[in-house]
Coordinates of C-alpha atoms in Angstrom, one line a residue:
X24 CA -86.5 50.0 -46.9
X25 CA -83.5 52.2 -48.2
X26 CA -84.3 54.9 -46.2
X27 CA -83.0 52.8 -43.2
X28 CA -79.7 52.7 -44.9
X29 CA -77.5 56.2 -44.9
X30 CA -74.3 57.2 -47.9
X31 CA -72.5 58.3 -44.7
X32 CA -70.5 55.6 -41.9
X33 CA -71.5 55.8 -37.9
X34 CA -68.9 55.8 -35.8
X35 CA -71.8 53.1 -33.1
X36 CA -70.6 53.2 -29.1
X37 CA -70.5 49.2 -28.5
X38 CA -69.9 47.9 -25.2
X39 CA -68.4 44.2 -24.7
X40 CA -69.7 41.9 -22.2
X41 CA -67.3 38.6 -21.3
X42 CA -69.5 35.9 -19.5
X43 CA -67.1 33.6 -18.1
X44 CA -66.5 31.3 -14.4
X45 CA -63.1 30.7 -16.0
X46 CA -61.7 33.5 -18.5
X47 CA -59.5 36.8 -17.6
X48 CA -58.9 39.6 -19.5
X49 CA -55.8 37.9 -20.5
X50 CA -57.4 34.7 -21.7
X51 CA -60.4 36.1 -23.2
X52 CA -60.0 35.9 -27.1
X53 CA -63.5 36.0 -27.7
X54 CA -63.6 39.3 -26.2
X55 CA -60.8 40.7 -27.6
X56 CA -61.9 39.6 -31.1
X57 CA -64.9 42.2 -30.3
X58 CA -62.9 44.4 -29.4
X59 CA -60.2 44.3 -32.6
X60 CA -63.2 44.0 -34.8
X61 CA -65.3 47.1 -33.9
X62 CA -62.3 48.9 -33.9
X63 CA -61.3 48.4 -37.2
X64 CA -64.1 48.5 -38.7
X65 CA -64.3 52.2 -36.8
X66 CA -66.1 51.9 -34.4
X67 CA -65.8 52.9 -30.6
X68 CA -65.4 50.2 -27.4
X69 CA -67.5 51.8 -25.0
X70 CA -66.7 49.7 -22.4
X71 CA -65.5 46.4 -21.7
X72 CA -66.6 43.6 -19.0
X73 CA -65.7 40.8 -17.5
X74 CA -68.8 38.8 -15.5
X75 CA -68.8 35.4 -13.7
X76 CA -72.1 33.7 -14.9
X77 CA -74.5 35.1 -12.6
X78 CA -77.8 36.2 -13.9
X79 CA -78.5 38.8 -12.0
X80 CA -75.0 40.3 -12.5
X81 CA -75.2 39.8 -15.8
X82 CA -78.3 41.6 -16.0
X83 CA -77.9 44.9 -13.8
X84 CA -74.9 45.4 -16.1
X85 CA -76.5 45.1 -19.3
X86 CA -79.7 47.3 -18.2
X87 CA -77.1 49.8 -16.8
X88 CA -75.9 50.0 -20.8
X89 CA -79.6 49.9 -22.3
X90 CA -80.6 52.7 -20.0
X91 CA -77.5 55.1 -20.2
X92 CA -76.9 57.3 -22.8
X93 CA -73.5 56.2 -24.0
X94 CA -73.7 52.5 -25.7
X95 CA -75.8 51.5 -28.4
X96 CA -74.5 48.0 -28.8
X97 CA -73.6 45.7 -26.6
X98 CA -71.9 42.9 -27.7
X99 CA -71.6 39.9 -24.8
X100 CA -69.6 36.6 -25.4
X101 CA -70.8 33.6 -23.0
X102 CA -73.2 32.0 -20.9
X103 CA -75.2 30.7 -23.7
X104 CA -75.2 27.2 -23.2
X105 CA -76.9 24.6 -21.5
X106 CA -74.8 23.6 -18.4
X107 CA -76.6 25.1 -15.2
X108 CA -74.8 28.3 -14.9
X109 CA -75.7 29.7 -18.6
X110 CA -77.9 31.9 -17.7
X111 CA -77.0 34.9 -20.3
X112 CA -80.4 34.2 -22.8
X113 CA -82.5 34.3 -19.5
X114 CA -80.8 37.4 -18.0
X115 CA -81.3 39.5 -21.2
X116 CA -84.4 38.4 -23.0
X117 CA -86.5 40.1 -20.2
X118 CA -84.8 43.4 -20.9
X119 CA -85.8 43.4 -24.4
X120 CA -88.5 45.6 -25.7
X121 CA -88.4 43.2 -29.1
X122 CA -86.5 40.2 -30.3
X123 CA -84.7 40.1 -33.5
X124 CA -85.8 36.4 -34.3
X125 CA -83.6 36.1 -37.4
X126 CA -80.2 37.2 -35.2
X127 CA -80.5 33.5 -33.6
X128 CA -81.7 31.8 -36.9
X129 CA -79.1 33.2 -39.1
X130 CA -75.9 32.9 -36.6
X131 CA -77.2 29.0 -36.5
X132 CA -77.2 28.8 -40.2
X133 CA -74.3 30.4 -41.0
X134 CA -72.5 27.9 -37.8
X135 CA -73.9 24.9 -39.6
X136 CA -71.2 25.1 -42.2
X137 CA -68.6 25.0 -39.3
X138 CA -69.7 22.9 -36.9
X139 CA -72.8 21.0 -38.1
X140 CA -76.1 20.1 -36.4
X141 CA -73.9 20.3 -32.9
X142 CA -75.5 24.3 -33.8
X143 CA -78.8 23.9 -32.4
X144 CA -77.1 23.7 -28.9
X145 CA -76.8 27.6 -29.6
X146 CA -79.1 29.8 -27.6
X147 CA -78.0 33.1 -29.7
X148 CA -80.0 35.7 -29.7
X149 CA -80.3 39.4 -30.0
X150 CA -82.9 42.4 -29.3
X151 CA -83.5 46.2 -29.0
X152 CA -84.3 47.5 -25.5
X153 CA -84.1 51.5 -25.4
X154 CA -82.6 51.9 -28.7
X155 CA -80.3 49.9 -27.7
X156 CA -78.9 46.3 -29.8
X157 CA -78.1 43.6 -27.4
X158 CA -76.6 40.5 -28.9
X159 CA -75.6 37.6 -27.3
X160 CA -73.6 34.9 -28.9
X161 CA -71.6 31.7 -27.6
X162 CA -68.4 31.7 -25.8
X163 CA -65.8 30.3 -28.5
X164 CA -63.8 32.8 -30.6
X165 CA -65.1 31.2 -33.7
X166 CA -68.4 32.0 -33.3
X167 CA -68.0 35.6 -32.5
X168 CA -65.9 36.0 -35.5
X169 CA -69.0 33.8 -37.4
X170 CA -71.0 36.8 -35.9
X171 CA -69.1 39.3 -36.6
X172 CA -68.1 38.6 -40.1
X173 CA -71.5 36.8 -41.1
X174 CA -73.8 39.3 -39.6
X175 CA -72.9 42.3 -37.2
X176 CA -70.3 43.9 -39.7
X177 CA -73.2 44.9 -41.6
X178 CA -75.8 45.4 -39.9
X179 CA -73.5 47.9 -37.7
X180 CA -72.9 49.6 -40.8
X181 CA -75.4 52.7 -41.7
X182 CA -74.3 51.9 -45.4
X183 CA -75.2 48.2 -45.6
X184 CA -78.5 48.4 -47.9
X185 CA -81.2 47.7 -48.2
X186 CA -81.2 48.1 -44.0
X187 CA -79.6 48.2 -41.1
X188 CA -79.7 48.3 -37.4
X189 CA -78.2 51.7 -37.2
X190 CA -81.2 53.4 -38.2
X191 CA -83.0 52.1 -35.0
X192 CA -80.6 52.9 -32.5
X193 CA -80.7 55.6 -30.2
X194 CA -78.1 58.7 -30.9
X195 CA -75.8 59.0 -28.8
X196 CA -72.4 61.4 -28.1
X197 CA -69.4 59.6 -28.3
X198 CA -67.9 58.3 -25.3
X199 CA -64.1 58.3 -24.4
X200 CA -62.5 54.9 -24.4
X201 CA -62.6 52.8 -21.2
X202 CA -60.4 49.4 -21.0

């Protein structure tokens, strides 16, 4: 599997989705932890969003990134509870040509250690759809940066070995920077 994994860093276009009734641009750490985090670890924000939870919203925006030609992550923050308007697991999954069943499993074992068996309440989940990685994670800032730190850092990384996502991901040209 070593051939999935390259000496050379890729600069990934990642798009950040906020699903929130409540949060602004302003109040949206979990967001803006993305957003910090991509960046320094050099990669480019391709676009960010800010969606009420509405499923169908949710999910015309996220197929608009999957079929473009621009962003080849998409990162989205919310909606993945179980109060009646989470609907982000039930927007995407559709959209996704296959699951990445461990994404889910290992973002719940690696919350264990923070916040105990109150985990299995997390619907994360990721897939590729287009070439595209589509990762949906919990609201709180603390579980994006569980995310981030515990999984997507390397597996965005074209260096990690012995794989990584980067390898399956379609190529894209860079894309300017959009707020």
């Amino acid at each position: 599997m070593s051939h999935l994994a390259s000496q050379d860093f890729v600069a990934l276009n990642i798009a950040v989705l906020t699903v929130s009734d409540t949060r602004t641009f302003e109040t949206d750490t979990s967001g803006q932890l993305f957003v910090d985090s991509l960046t320094e670890a050099g990669h480019r924000l391709a676009a960010r969003v800010l969606l009420r939870d509405d499923l169908y919203r949710i999910r015309a925006q996220v197929a608009n990134w999957i079929a473009g030609d621009d962003v080849q992550v998409v990162l989205i923050t919310g909606g993945t509870g179980f109060t009646g308007r989470d609907s982000t697991p039930e927007a995407v999954s559709c959209l996704l040509d296959k699951q990445v069943d461990g994404f889910g499993e290992l973002f719940r074992q690696l919350s264990e250690r923070g916040i105990g068996t109150s985990t299995i309440q997390s619907r994360a989940l990721a897939g590729l759809a287009n070439g595209t990685l589509v990762c949906c994670l919990p609201g709180s800032t603390g579980a994006c940066r569980t995310a981030w730190n515990g999984i997507l850092r390397e597996q965005l990384d074209a260096r990690h070995r012995p794989c990584n996502f980067v390898a399956h991901l379609k190529k894209a040209l860079p894309c300017e920077t959009r707020g």
